[in-house]
Short mmCIF file of C-alpha atoms and ligand atoms in Angstrom, two decimals:
data_model
loop_
_atom_site.label_atom_id
_atom_site.label_comp_id
_atom_site.label_asym_id
_atom_site.label_seq_id
_atom_site.Cartn_x
_atom_site.Cartn_y
_atom_site.Cartn_z
CA MET A 1143 256.31 61.81 39.18
CA ASN A 1144 255.26 58.65 40.42
CA LYS A 1145 251.14 57.81 40.35
CA HIS A 1146 249.69 57.21 43.64
CA PRO A 1147 246.60 55.54 44.37
CA GLU A 1148 243.65 58.13 43.31
CA PRO A 1149 240.53 57.58 45.97
CA VAL A 1150 236.55 57.51 44.26
CA THR A 1151 235.90 60.86 43.71
CA GLY A 1152 234.39 62.68 46.59
CA VAL A 1153 236.67 60.73 49.26
CA LEU A 1154 239.45 63.48 49.48
CA ASP A 1155 236.20 67.01 50.58
CA ILE A 1156 235.14 64.61 53.48
CA ASP A 1157 236.51 66.04 56.66
CA ALA A 1158 237.27 63.41 58.63
CA TYR A 1159 234.37 62.50 61.89
CA VAL A 1160 236.25 64.26 64.57
CA PRO A 1161 234.30 62.48 67.48
CA GLY A 1162 233.80 64.49 71.45
CA LYS A 1163 237.05 65.13 72.93
CA SER A 1164 238.69 62.51 76.56
CA ALA A 1165 241.12 64.36 78.05
CA ALA A 1166 240.46 67.50 80.86
CA SER A 1167 243.24 69.77 81.65
CA ASP A 1168 246.28 68.28 82.11
CA GLY A 1169 246.27 66.39 85.98
CA VAL A 1170 242.64 67.07 85.94
CA LYS A 1171 239.79 63.54 86.34
CA PRO A 1172 238.11 64.03 83.17
CA VAL A 1173 234.73 63.48 83.13
CA LYS A 1174 233.18 63.36 79.39
CA LEU A 1175 230.03 64.40 79.12
CA SER A 1176 230.83 65.50 75.26
CA SER A 1177 229.64 62.20 73.47
CA ASN A 1178 226.09 61.23 74.54
CA GLU A 1179 227.05 58.15 76.67
CA SER A 1180 224.59 57.29 79.17
CA PRO A 1181 225.44 58.29 83.23
CA LEU A 1182 224.17 55.37 84.49
CA GLY A 1183 226.62 52.85 82.16
CA PRO A 1184 225.06 50.17 81.04
CA SER A 1185 222.53 46.56 82.12
CA GLN A 1186 225.03 44.25 85.03
CA LYS A 1187 222.95 41.39 83.40
CA ALA A 1188 224.00 43.44 80.30
CA ILE A 1189 228.34 42.88 82.26
CA ASP A 1190 227.49 40.14 83.34
CA SER A 1191 227.21 38.33 79.94
CA LEU A 1192 230.43 39.65 78.79
CA ASN A 1193 232.39 38.50 81.79
CA ARG A 1194 230.80 34.90 81.37
CA LYS A 1195 231.76 35.08 77.34
CA ALA A 1196 235.08 36.54 78.17
CA ARG A 1197 236.38 33.07 78.46
CA ASP A 1198 234.92 31.19 75.52
CA LEU A 1199 236.28 33.66 72.32
CA GLN A 1200 237.99 31.46 70.03
CA GLU A 1201 234.72 31.03 67.51
CA TYR A 1202 233.22 33.22 65.57
CA PRO A 1203 230.83 35.45 65.79
CA ASP A 1204 226.77 34.13 64.70
CA PRO A 1205 226.77 36.03 60.78
CA THR A 1206 223.40 36.38 61.58
CA ALA A 1207 223.69 38.29 65.34
CA GLY A 1208 220.19 36.26 66.09
CA ALA A 1209 219.66 36.46 69.37
CA LEU A 1210 219.76 39.59 69.13
CA ARG A 1211 217.78 40.78 66.69
CA ARG A 1212 214.84 37.93 68.26
CA ALA A 1213 215.23 40.29 71.64
CA ILE A 1214 215.59 42.99 69.65
CA ALA A 1215 211.62 41.70 67.91
CA ARG A 1216 210.74 40.21 70.66
CA VAL A 1217 210.94 44.25 72.72
CA HIS A 1218 209.89 46.31 69.25
CA GLY A 1219 207.13 43.85 68.60
CA LEU A 1220 209.07 43.19 65.62
CA ASN A 1221 209.93 40.93 63.52
CA PRO A 1222 213.20 39.80 63.24
CA GLU A 1223 213.78 38.90 59.46
CA ASN A 1224 213.31 42.78 58.49
CA ILE A 1225 216.25 43.56 60.42
CA VAL A 1226 219.47 43.40 60.49
CA CYS A 1227 222.35 44.54 63.06
CA GLY A 1228 225.87 46.26 62.40
CA SER A 1229 229.17 47.71 64.28
CA GLY A 1230 227.26 51.02 65.64
CA SER A 1231 224.34 52.61 63.44
CA ASP A 1232 227.15 54.20 61.55
CA GLU A 1233 228.47 51.34 60.13
CA LEU A 1234 224.59 50.96 58.85
CA LEU A 1235 224.06 54.51 58.06
CA SER A 1236 227.46 54.05 55.72
CA LEU A 1237 226.29 50.28 54.50
CA ILE A 1238 222.67 52.32 53.43
CA ALA A 1239 224.54 54.63 51.58
CA ASN A 1240 227.33 51.61 49.46
CA ALA A 1241 224.24 50.10 48.67
CA TYR A 1242 222.35 53.17 46.97
CA LEU A 1243 224.37 55.83 46.38
CA THR A 1244 226.63 56.18 43.89
CA SER A 1245 228.96 59.06 41.77
CA GLY A 1246 225.87 61.10 40.92
CA ASP A 1247 222.96 60.61 42.87
CA GLU A 1248 222.38 63.15 45.60
CA ALA A 1249 221.17 62.82 49.37
CA ILE A 1250 219.91 64.69 51.36
CA TYR A 1251 220.63 65.79 54.72
CA SER A 1252 219.06 68.74 56.32
CA GLU A 1253 221.64 71.36 58.36
CA PHE A 1254 222.36 70.79 60.80
CA GLY A 1255 222.09 67.94 61.09
CA PHE A 1256 224.71 64.84 62.48
CA LEU A 1257 227.68 65.40 60.83
CA MET A 1258 227.86 60.96 59.91
CA TYR A 1259 225.63 62.26 56.65
CA PRO A 1260 227.83 64.82 54.97
CA ILE A 1261 230.87 62.02 55.35
CA VAL A 1262 229.23 58.53 53.91
CA ILE A 1263 227.07 60.21 51.49
CA LYS A 1264 230.49 61.80 49.84
CA ALA A 1265 232.47 58.32 50.54
CA SER A 1266 230.12 56.80 47.95
CA GLY A 1267 230.96 59.03 45.65
CA ALA A 1268 227.98 60.43 45.85
CA LEU A 1269 226.51 64.79 45.76
CA PRO A 1270 225.31 65.73 49.56
CA VAL A 1271 222.08 68.67 49.36
CA VAL A 1272 221.97 70.73 52.27
CA ALA A 1273 217.55 71.43 52.99
CA LYS A 1274 218.83 74.70 55.77
CA GLU A 1275 216.48 74.56 59.28
CA THR A 1276 214.30 77.34 61.33
CA ASP A 1277 214.62 77.27 64.49
CA CYS A 1278 217.48 74.65 64.57
CA ILE A 1279 214.27 72.48 63.51
CA ALA A 1280 214.69 69.83 60.40
CA ASN A 1281 212.13 72.10 57.71
CA VAL A 1282 209.92 70.21 56.11
CA ASP A 1283 209.58 72.33 53.39
CA ALA A 1284 213.36 73.00 52.83
CA ILE A 1285 214.30 68.98 52.58
CA LEU A 1286 211.58 68.70 49.52
CA ALA A 1287 212.55 71.39 47.53
CA CYS A 1288 216.01 70.00 47.43
CA ILE A 1289 213.78 66.83 45.46
CA ASN A 1290 215.24 66.58 42.00
CA GLN A 1291 215.80 62.93 39.67
CA ARG A 1292 218.91 62.45 40.92
CA THR A 1293 217.72 62.17 45.12
CA LYS A 1294 218.26 58.85 45.67
CA ILE A 1295 218.18 59.30 50.07
CA VAL A 1296 216.75 61.73 52.67
CA PHE A 1297 218.44 61.33 55.81
CA LEU A 1298 216.46 62.61 58.92
CA ALA A 1299 218.24 62.63 62.79
CA ASN A 1300 214.57 62.86 64.85
CA PRO A 1301 215.61 63.45 67.58
CA ASN A 1302 218.43 65.28 66.03
CA ASN A 1303 222.07 65.55 67.34
CA PRO A 1304 223.47 68.19 68.48
CA THR A 1305 220.62 70.04 68.02
CA GLY A 1306 218.29 68.03 70.93
CA SER A 1307 215.35 68.79 68.40
CA TYR A 1308 212.90 66.27 66.76
CA LEU A 1309 209.60 66.69 64.38
CA PRO A 1310 206.28 65.67 65.77
CA ILE A 1311 205.22 61.86 63.44
CA GLU A 1312 202.91 64.18 61.18
CA GLU A 1313 205.62 65.76 59.61
CA VAL A 1314 207.82 62.16 59.34
CA ARG A 1315 203.88 61.60 56.98
CA ARG A 1316 204.04 64.91 55.61
CA LEU A 1317 207.55 64.29 54.60
CA HIS A 1318 207.55 60.53 53.44
CA ALA A 1319 203.98 61.20 51.89
CA SER A 1320 206.08 63.85 48.80
CA LEU A 1321 209.79 61.97 48.34
CA PRO A 1322 208.71 59.77 45.64
CA SER A 1323 208.76 55.85 45.90
CA ASP A 1324 211.67 55.40 44.55
CA VAL A 1325 213.98 57.83 47.05
CA LEU A 1326 215.21 56.70 50.81
CA LEU A 1327 213.95 57.39 53.20
CA VAL A 1328 216.14 57.27 56.39
CA ILE A 1329 215.03 57.95 59.70
CA ASP A 1330 218.53 57.54 62.14
CA ALA A 1331 216.45 57.60 66.15
CA ALA A 1332 219.54 56.89 68.06
CA TYR A 1333 217.83 59.08 71.12
CA ALA A 1334 214.48 57.85 70.29
CA GLU A 1335 214.21 55.67 74.10
CA TYR A 1336 214.21 59.37 76.15
CA VAL A 1337 211.64 61.12 73.42
CA GLN A 1338 208.68 62.07 76.72
CA ARG A 1339 206.66 63.38 73.80
CA ASN A 1340 202.77 62.70 72.84
CA ASN A 1341 203.38 63.99 68.91
CA TYR A 1342 206.80 61.42 68.98
CA GLU A 1343 207.09 58.38 66.79
CA SER A 1344 210.72 56.32 66.02
CA GLY A 1345 209.47 55.30 62.75
CA ILE A 1346 208.55 52.02 63.51
CA GLU A 1347 204.88 52.23 61.87
CA LEU A 1348 206.27 54.62 58.55
CA VAL A 1349 208.95 51.49 58.65
CA SER A 1350 205.67 48.73 58.69
CA GLU A 1351 203.87 50.28 56.40
CA ASN A 1352 206.45 51.72 53.45
CA SER A 1353 209.08 50.04 51.30
CA ASN A 1354 211.12 52.97 52.01
CA VAL A 1355 211.41 53.85 54.76
CA ILE A 1356 214.78 52.84 56.73
CA MET A 1357 214.39 52.87 60.28
CA THR A 1358 217.82 53.01 62.36
CA ARG A 1359 218.65 52.43 66.52
CA THR A 1360 221.71 52.03 68.94
CA PHE A 1361 223.02 50.90 71.65
CA SER A 1362 225.29 53.11 72.63
CA LYS A 1363 223.45 55.87 73.95
CA ILE A 1364 219.98 54.73 76.27
CA HIS A 1365 221.69 51.25 77.03
CA GLY A 1366 225.23 52.70 78.15
CA LEU A 1367 227.17 50.40 75.73
CA ALA A 1368 229.35 52.33 73.22
CA ALA A 1369 231.82 50.92 73.65
CA LEU A 1370 230.73 47.20 72.52
CA ARG A 1371 229.59 48.67 68.86
CA ILE A 1372 225.79 47.66 68.28
CA GLY A 1373 223.58 49.09 66.51
CA TRP A 1374 220.14 48.10 64.35
CA ALA A 1375 218.08 48.85 61.70
CA TYR A 1376 214.57 48.12 61.28
CA ALA A 1377 212.76 47.81 56.70
CA SER A 1378 210.99 46.67 54.40
CA GLY A 1379 212.85 42.80 53.31
CA HIS A 1380 214.23 43.93 50.18
CA ILE A 1381 216.88 47.14 51.83
CA ILE A 1382 217.26 44.27 55.10
CA ASP A 1383 218.50 41.37 52.12
CA VAL A 1384 220.50 44.11 49.66
CA LEU A 1385 222.44 45.25 53.19
CA ASN A 1386 223.08 41.37 54.33
CA ARG A 1387 224.67 40.99 50.75
CA ILE A 1388 226.69 44.24 51.63
CA ARG A 1389 227.70 43.84 55.11
CA GLY A 1390 231.38 41.74 56.73
CA PRO A 1391 229.81 38.32 57.20
CA PHE A 1392 230.71 38.64 61.71
CA ASN A 1393 229.87 43.12 62.16
CA VAL A 1394 228.04 42.52 64.68
CA ASN A 1395 230.78 40.64 67.33
CA ALA A 1396 230.01 37.76 69.87
CA ALA A 1397 230.83 40.20 72.78
CA ALA A 1398 228.38 43.23 70.85
CA ILE A 1399 225.49 40.18 70.52
CA ILE A 1400 225.85 39.33 74.38
CA ALA A 1401 226.07 42.44 75.92
CA GLY A 1402 223.54 43.56 73.32
CA GLU A 1403 220.51 40.91 74.20
CA ALA A 1404 220.96 41.37 77.57
CA ALA A 1405 220.63 45.27 78.08
CA ILE A 1406 217.54 45.41 75.55
CA LEU A 1407 215.55 43.00 77.40
CA ASP A 1408 216.41 44.96 80.90
CA ARG A 1409 213.51 46.98 80.23
CA SER A 1410 214.28 48.61 84.55
CA HIS A 1411 217.48 49.64 83.85
CA VAL A 1412 216.02 51.40 80.90
CA GLU A 1413 213.44 52.78 82.01
CA ALA A 1414 215.72 53.85 85.47
CA SER A 1415 218.04 55.71 82.35
CA ILE A 1416 214.93 57.44 80.94
CA ALA A 1417 213.80 57.70 84.57
CA HIS A 1418 217.09 60.32 84.94
CA ASN A 1419 216.75 61.71 81.91
CA ASN A 1420 213.10 62.92 82.55
CA LYS A 1421 215.23 64.60 85.91
CA TRP A 1422 217.88 65.97 84.43
CA LEU A 1423 217.47 67.47 80.84
CA PRO A 1424 215.25 69.76 82.83
CA TRP A 1425 216.75 71.09 85.23
CA VAL A 1426 219.67 72.17 83.23
CA SER A 1427 218.31 73.65 80.59
CA ASP A 1428 215.70 75.52 82.85
CA GLU A 1429 219.42 76.31 84.98
CA LEU A 1430 221.41 77.96 82.38
CA THR A 1431 218.37 79.28 80.85
CA LYS A 1432 218.28 81.23 84.77
CA ILE A 1433 221.49 82.87 84.58
CA GLY A 1434 220.81 84.02 80.73
CA LEU A 1435 222.39 81.25 78.61
CA MET A 1436 219.76 80.24 75.50
CA ILE A 1437 219.09 76.47 75.33
CA THR A 1438 217.62 75.05 72.13
CA PRO A 1439 214.71 73.06 73.43
CA SER A 1440 216.50 68.93 73.29
CA VAL A 1441 214.03 65.10 74.07
CA GLY A 1442 217.80 63.80 73.98
CA ASN A 1443 220.23 63.08 76.58
CA PHE A 1444 222.37 66.19 75.79
CA ILE A 1445 221.54 70.10 75.19
CA LEU A 1446 222.80 73.36 73.27
CA ILE A 1447 223.94 75.90 75.55
CA HIS A 1448 224.18 79.17 73.39
CA PHE A 1449 226.59 81.40 74.40
CA PRO A 1450 225.84 85.13 74.98
CA ASN A 1451 227.67 87.24 72.11
CA ASP A 1452 229.91 89.03 74.06
CA ASN A 1453 233.21 88.07 75.39
CA ARG A 1454 231.35 85.19 77.50
CA THR A 1455 232.04 82.85 74.69
CA ALA A 1456 232.07 78.81 73.84
CA ALA A 1457 235.52 79.09 73.61
CA LYS A 1458 236.18 80.46 77.32
CA ALA A 1459 233.57 78.39 78.65
CA ASP A 1460 234.83 75.13 77.17
CA ALA A 1461 238.49 76.27 78.64
CA ALA A 1462 236.76 77.69 82.27
CA LEU A 1463 234.91 73.13 82.36
CA SER A 1464 238.03 71.71 81.50
CA ASN A 1465 239.43 73.21 83.06
CA GLN A 1466 237.89 71.44 86.44
CA GLY A 1467 237.54 68.08 84.19
CA TYR A 1468 234.60 69.13 82.80
CA ILE A 1469 234.34 67.79 79.11
CA LEU A 1470 232.53 69.64 76.79
CA ARG A 1471 231.33 69.26 72.89
CA ALA A 1472 232.52 71.64 71.53
CA VAL A 1473 229.79 72.05 67.89
CA ALA A 1474 231.90 74.18 65.84
CA GLY A 1475 231.95 71.68 63.30
CA TYR A 1476 228.30 71.83 63.46
CA GLY A 1477 227.76 75.63 62.52
CA PHE A 1478 227.44 76.44 66.32
CA PRO A 1479 231.21 78.26 66.66
CA ASN A 1480 229.98 79.86 69.72
CA ALA A 1481 227.87 76.78 71.50
CA LEU A 1482 228.75 73.93 73.90
CA ARG A 1483 226.92 70.22 73.18
CA MET A 1484 226.97 68.80 76.89
CA THR A 1485 225.85 65.49 77.60
CA ILE A 1486 223.27 65.29 80.32
CA GLY A 1487 225.46 63.35 83.21
CA LYS A 1488 224.62 62.06 86.87
CA GLU A 1489 223.86 64.53 89.76
CA SER A 1490 226.69 65.85 91.05
CA GLU A 1491 228.14 66.42 87.58
CA ASN A 1492 225.16 68.17 86.33
CA ILE A 1493 224.58 70.05 89.67
CA ALA A 1494 228.73 70.94 89.06
CA VAL A 1495 228.54 72.18 85.64
CA VAL A 1496 225.61 74.78 86.35
CA LYS A 1497 228.15 75.78 89.46
CA ILE A 1498 231.20 75.92 87.05
CA LEU A 1499 229.23 77.90 84.55
CA THR A 1500 226.65 80.42 86.53
CA LYS A 1501 230.96 81.83 87.71
CA PHE A 1502 231.10 82.31 84.31
CA MET A 1503 228.76 84.09 83.03
CA LYS A 1504 229.05 86.74 86.34
CA ASP A 1505 232.54 86.77 85.65
CA ASP A 1506 233.37 90.67 84.45
CA GLN A 1507 237.29 89.65 84.41
CA LEU A 1508 236.36 87.58 81.10
C1 PLP B 233 224.93 58.91 69.16
C2 PLP B 233 224.57 58.83 67.18
C3 PLP B 233 224.24 57.95 66.43
C4 PLP B 233 224.97 56.06 67.34
O1 PLP B 233 226.29 55.97 66.28
P1 PLP B 233 226.52 54.41 66.68
O2 PLP B 233 227.54 54.16 66.06
O3 PLP B 233 225.08 54.11 66.86
O4 PLP B 233 227.24 54.88 68.06
C5 PLP B 233 223.98 57.24 65.16
N1 PLP B 233 223.47 58.77 64.90
C6 PLP B 233 223.26 60.29 65.70
C7 PLP B 233 222.17 60.93 65.35
C8 PLP B 233 223.63 60.00 66.26
O5 PLP B 233 224.40 60.94 68.05
#
């Protein structure tokens, strides 16, 4: 028999990432609440910039994404030299794993952590190590107990997806303080803008003070630009230098650069998105709790809904919602076979989901 090319160790153990569904039942107009996208969409200024750019596509983009990096730096008070942009933060997570992991190495993530971590770890030939969580919250002591000579990276989503839980900055600092200085702490702060807690920080200061921390952020959530694939990372110079060596020279396209710049500078649109979430996150959580569902307390723009241990299962709720066009996220792959994740949607969508689930919970025909 002919041999075929074999990928590196670990690749064939990867279960490909399954994105949130986008189709409802046949003939029903879908309302997608499965991928934590923004119900308000992008800034009009970003759309206008993109439209202007549409007439001018023949040249390669700026390989440094300079305008975008400068806009990010201005808004967050950072040095643009310490920022690298990517085609979504997913690309940056892959680049980090490619650069710092090889076969024989280990990288840690928490039990219900974002599923891109095991994918990028295995793709680098390294071993993913899972640290147990407590009540759907990352547990610093459990993470520290997994550290050994082979550990190279700790991935922490803060807030985490799909749980919506977060670690206070003192806990993140305690984790960092106990890490060997050659272990990289990756803080994935994709939902940072939504968090309304005094004891939360995205990790900017921790990066500024240390040379083994990298924070990743995205334009796919609060900025409503998931289609353009824009992420960024903030880290010390030696890490940025490493990522710049291995990324594609034009990894962020020109449309992404121009729309991303306009989006992050449009602070009133960001504020409107935060205000919308501040209103509807507690409303949806409270209404669903009232009808007997268990909600993991969330600080993001989504909630994890746990269904009862009777015949009112997540799968049946998913079907009832899909029949009316509402697509939530099945999270069995994350270890929650009887839960659904719901992105906070527009007013009418939130009200409709609550109504469908209220009827579902009362239904004795199930
Ligand atoms: C959505 C999400 C991302 C963002 O991915 P992009 O590639 O930037 O779209 C990163 N991390 C977590 C935890 C997420 O939920």
